Amino acid sequence: MAITSSHPQATSTASPAAPAGQPAPSAAYLAYLRRESRRQTLVQVSRAGLLLAFLVLWEVLAKTQVVNPMLTSYPSAIWPTFLDLARNGNLATHTWATFEATLVGFVVSMVAGVAIAAGLWWSDFAHKVLDPFLVVANAMPKIAFVPIFYIWLGSEYSVYGMAVAISIFITIMVAYEGFRGIDPNKIKLARTLGASRWQVLRLVVLPGSVPTLLAALKMNIGLALVGVIVGEFQSASEGLGFLIINGSQVFKLNIVMTAIVVLGLLSGLMYLAIAWLERSMAKRYG
């Protein structure tokens, strides 16, 4: 006897998109997915439109002399400057110098910061002693250290020193708060099962602090870049910061704006790399 359309299972498998053994998505869920897709498209279009409107406004204001183009440059003048710098190799050299220093400062500050935060978690006495000093060091304007680093480390390595100085203290405090935020019941359970303090740190605290450490990564990549640029402003002979300060001294604003645009692209690419790492880690620890 043939099964009629009134059978309850006939309507539950109406969607061809449902995998075998799983119920078909409801109409409300499909409508939600369509709304989210439209929303994401609208967000992307709005971003592109906002950027385009900014560039057009910048171009028009400079061309109509509402703002002085000698002081602000304008988008159509930046592209030829970009090509000129790219052809003579200066752009690649300066961009690589900034990227390399940022990467070194970022890695050193993350590794050292997490290690120090782990030490503070390990010894509550050390945390109570050092906490006010860390707060004060983080609040100090790091640009004051530039001449000191220049004397101590020289013109080349002072840039790395600035990158580490700006980012390491916030890394320590953020990582430590993440370690302290671990559920104490999990730590008690691990200790009850015979785990040593090192095993608790390695198997419970560090994996449980992955979201906090990823947030520290996002902050640190920007802070390290700020430190590098500040250092290049003061003492470097290459890098995007040097290109910016050198161009401003000779009133070549096209070079300054080109370097700023490249700096924005570089920071955006590094942020996207961290975001990709965050998604990858979320699949593993989510």
CSV table of N, CA and C in Angstrom, one decimal, residues 8-77:
chain,number,residue,atom,x,y,z
A,8,PRO,N,3.0,11.5,8.7
A,8,PRO,CA,3.8,12.6,9.4
A,8,PRO,C,5.2,12.7,9.0
A,9,GLN,N,5.9,11.6,8.5
A,9,GLN,CA,7.2,11.6,8.1
A,9,GLN,C,7.4,12.3,6.7
A,10,ALA,N,6.4,12.4,5.9
A,10,ALA,CA,6.5,12.9,4.6
A,10,ALA,C,6.8,14.4,4.6
A,11,THR,N,6.3,15.1,5.5
A,11,THR,CA,6.5,16.5,5.6
A,11,THR,C,7.8,16.9,6.3
A,12,SER,N,8.3,16.0,7.1
A,12,SER,CA,9.6,16.3,7.8
A,12,SER,C,10.8,16.2,7.0
A,13,THR,N,10.7,15.6,5.8
A,13,THR,CA,11.9,15.5,4.9
A,13,THR,C,11.7,16.2,3.6
A,14,ALA,N,11.0,17.4,3.7
A,14,ALA,CA,10.6,18.1,2.5
A,14,ALA,C,11.8,18.9,2.0
A,15,SER,N,12.8,19.3,2.8
A,15,SER,CA,14.0,20.1,2.4
A,15,SER,C,15.1,19.2,1.9
A,16,PRO,N,15.5,19.3,0.6
A,16,PRO,CA,16.5,18.5,0.0
A,16,PRO,C,17.9,18.9,0.6
A,17,ALA,N,18.0,20.0,1.3
A,17,ALA,CA,19.3,20.5,1.8
A,17,ALA,C,19.6,19.8,3.1
A,18,ALA,N,18.7,19.2,3.8
A,18,ALA,CA,19.0,18.5,5.0
A,18,ALA,C,19.8,17.3,4.9
A,19,PRO,N,20.9,17.1,5.6
A,19,PRO,CA,21.7,15.9,5.5
A,19,PRO,C,20.9,14.7,6.0
A,20,ALA,N,21.3,13.5,5.5
A,20,ALA,CA,20.6,12.3,5.9
A,20,ALA,C,20.6,12.1,7.4
A,21,GLY,N,19.5,11.8,8.0
A,21,GLY,CA,19.4,11.5,9.4
A,21,GLY,C,19.2,12.8,10.2
A,22,GLN,N,19.1,14.0,9.6
A,22,GLN,CA,18.8,15.2,10.3
A,22,GLN,C,17.6,15.8,9.9
A,23,PRO,N,16.8,16.5,10.8
A,23,PRO,CA,15.6,17.2,10.4
A,23,PRO,C,15.9,18.4,9.5
A,24,ALA,N,14.9,18.6,8.6
A,24,ALA,CA,15.1,19.8,7.7
A,24,ALA,C,15.0,21.1,8.5
A,25,PRO,N,15.8,22.1,8.1
A,25,PRO,CA,15.7,23.4,8.8
A,25,PRO,C,14.3,24.0,8.7
A,26,SER,N,13.8,24.7,9.7
A,26,SER,CA,12.5,25.3,9.7
A,26,SER,C,12.5,26.5,8.8
A,27,ALA,N,11.3,26.9,8.4
A,27,ALA,CA,11.2,28.1,7.6
A,27,ALA,C,11.7,29.3,8.3
A,28,ALA,N,11.4,29.4,9.7
A,28,ALA,CA,11.9,30.5,10.4
A,28,ALA,C,13.4,30.6,10.4
A,29,TYR,N,14.1,29.4,10.5
A,29,TYR,CA,15.5,29.4,10.5
A,29,TYR,C,16.1,29.8,9.2
A,30,LEU,N,15.5,29.4,8.1
A,30,LEU,CA,15.9,29.8,6.8
A,30,LEU,C,15.7,31.3,6.6
A,31,ALA,N,14.6,31.8,7.1
A,31,ALA,CA,14.4,33.3,7.0
A,31,ALA,C,15.4,34.0,7.8
A,32,TYR,N,15.8,33.5,8.9
A,32,TYR,CA,16.9,34.1,9.7
A,32,TYR,C,18.2,34.1,9.0
A,33,LEU,N,18.5,33.0,8.3
A,33,LEU,CA,19.8,32.9,7.6
A,33,LEU,C,19.8,34.0,6.4
A,34,ARG,N,18.6,34.1,5.8
A,34,ARG,CA,18.5,35.1,4.7
A,34,ARG,C,18.7,36.5,5.2
A,35,ARG,N,18.1,36.8,6.4
A,35,ARG,CA,18.3,38.1,7.0
A,35,ARG,C,19.7,38.4,7.4
A,36,GLU,N,20.4,37.4,7.9
A,36,GLU,CA,21.8,37.6,8.3
A,36,GLU,C,22.7,37.8,7.1
A,37,SER,N,22.3,37.0,6.0
A,37,SER,CA,23.1,37.2,4.7
A,37,SER,C,23.0,38.6,4.2
A,38,ARG,N,21.7,39.1,4.2
A,38,ARG,CA,21.5,40.5,3.7
A,38,ARG,C,22.1,41.5,4.6
A,39,ARG,N,22.1,41.2,5.9
A,39,ARG,CA,22.8,42.1,6.9
A,39,ARG,C,24.3,42.2,6.6
A,40,GLN,N,24.9,41.1,6.4
A,40,GLN,CA,26.3,41.0,6.1
A,40,GLN,C,26.7,41.8,4.8
A,41,THR,N,25.9,41.5,3.8
A,41,THR,CA,26.1,42.2,2.6
A,41,THR,C,25.9,43.7,2.7
A,42,LEU,N,24.9,44.2,3.5
A,42,LEU,CA,24.7,45.6,3.8
A,42,LEU,C,25.9,46.2,4.5
A,43,VAL,N,26.5,45.4,5.5
A,43,VAL,CA,27.6,45.9,6.2
A,43,VAL,C,28.8,46.1,5.3
A,44,GLN,N,29.1,45.1,4.4
A,44,GLN,CA,30.2,45.3,3.5
A,44,GLN,C,30.0,46.4,2.5
A,45,VAL,N,28.8,46.6,2.0
A,45,VAL,CA,28.5,47.7,1.1
A,45,VAL,C,28.6,49.0,1.8
A,46,SER,N,28.2,49.1,3.0
A,46,SER,CA,28.3,50.3,3.8
A,46,SER,C,29.7,50.7,4.1
A,47,ARG,N,30.5,49.7,4.4
A,47,ARG,CA,31.9,50.0,4.6
A,47,ARG,C,32.6,50.5,3.3
A,48,ALA,N,32.3,49.9,2.2
A,48,ALA,CA,32.9,50.3,0.9
A,48,ALA,C,32.4,51.7,0.6
A,49,GLY,N,31.1,52.0,0.8
A,49,GLY,CA,30.5,53.3,0.5
A,49,GLY,C,31.1,54.4,1.4
A,50,LEU,N,31.3,54.1,2.7
A,50,LEU,CA,31.9,55.0,3.6
A,50,LEU,C,33.3,55.4,3.2
A,51,LEU,N,34.1,54.4,2.8
A,51,LEU,CA,35.5,54.6,2.4
A,51,LEU,C,35.5,55.5,1.1
A,52,LEU,N,34.6,55.1,0.1
A,52,LEU,CA,34.6,55.8,-1.1
A,52,LEU,C,34.1,57.3,-0.9
A,53,ALA,N,33.1,57.5,0.0
A,53,ALA,CA,32.7,58.8,0.2
A,53,ALA,C,33.8,59.7,0.9
A,54,PHE,N,34.6,59.1,1.8
A,54,PHE,CA,35.7,59.8,2.4
A,54,PHE,C,36.7,60.2,1.3
A,55,LEU,N,37.1,59.2,0.4
A,55,LEU,CA,38.1,59.5,-0.6
A,55,LEU,C,37.6,60.6,-1.6
A,56,VAL,N,36.3,60.5,-1.9
A,56,VAL,CA,35.8,61.5,-2.9
A,56,VAL,C,35.8,62.9,-2.2
A,57,LEU,N,35.3,62.9,-0.9
A,57,LEU,CA,35.3,64.2,-0.2
A,57,LEU,C,36.7,64.8,-0.1
A,58,TRP,N,37.6,64.0,0.3
A,58,TRP,CA,39.0,64.4,0.4
A,58,TRP,C,39.5,65.0,-0.9
A,59,GLU,N,39.3,64.3,-2.0
A,59,GLU,CA,39.7,64.7,-3.3
A,59,GLU,C,39.1,66.0,-3.7
A,60,VAL,N,37.8,66.2,-3.5
A,60,VAL,CA,37.0,67.4,-3.9
A,60,VAL,C,37.5,68.6,-3.1
A,61,LEU,N,37.6,68.4,-1.8
A,61,LEU,CA,38.0,69.5,-0.9
A,61,LEU,C,39.4,70.0,-1.2
A,62,ALA,N,40.3,69.1,-1.6
A,62,ALA,CA,41.7,69.5,-2.0
A,62,ALA,C,41.7,70.1,-3.3
A,63,LYS,N,41.0,69.6,-4.3
A,63,LYS,CA,41.0,70.1,-5.6
A,63,LYS,C,40.3,71.5,-5.7
A,64,THR,N,39.3,71.7,-4.9
A,64,THR,CA,38.6,73.0,-4.9
A,64,THR,C,39.3,74.0,-3.9
A,65,GLN,N,40.4,73.7,-3.3
A,65,GLN,CA,41.2,74.5,-2.4
A,65,GLN,C,40.4,74.9,-1.1
A,66,VAL,N,39.4,74.1,-0.8
A,66,VAL,CA,38.7,74.3,0.5
A,66,VAL,C,39.8,74.0,1.6
A,67,VAL,N,40.5,72.9,1.4
A,67,VAL,CA,41.7,72.6,2.3
A,67,VAL,C,42.9,72.8,1.4
A,68,ASN,N,44.0,73.1,2.0
A,68,ASN,CA,45.3,73.3,1.3
A,68,ASN,C,45.9,72.0,0.8
A,69,PRO,N,45.9,71.6,-0.5
A,69,PRO,CA,46.4,70.4,-0.9
A,69,PRO,C,47.9,70.2,-0.6
A,70,MET,N,48.6,71.3,-0.4
A,70,MET,CA,50.0,71.2,0.0
A,70,MET,C,50.2,70.6,1.4
A,71,LEU,N,49.2,70.8,2.2
A,71,LEU,CA,49.2,70.3,3.6
A,71,LEU,C,48.5,68.9,3.8
A,72,THR,N,47.6,68.6,2.9
A,72,THR,CA,46.8,67.4,3.0
A,72,THR,C,47.0,66.4,1.9
A,73,SER,N,47.6,66.8,0.8
A,73,SER,CA,47.7,65.9,-0.4
A,73,SER,C,46.2,65.5,-0.8
A,74,TYR,N,46.1,64.6,-1.7
A,74,TYR,CA,44.8,64.1,-2.1
A,74,TYR,C,44.9,62.7,-2.8
A,75,PRO,N,43.9,61.9,-2.8
A,75,PRO,CA,44.0,60.5,-3.3
A,75,PRO,C,44.6,60.4,-4.6
A,76,SER,N,44.3,61.2,-5.6
A,76,SER,CA,44.8,61.0,-7.0
A,76,SER,C,46.3,61.3,-7.0
A,77,ALA,N,46.8,62.0,-6.1
A,77,ALA,CA,48.3,62.3,-6.0
A,77,ALA,C,49.0,61.2,-5.3
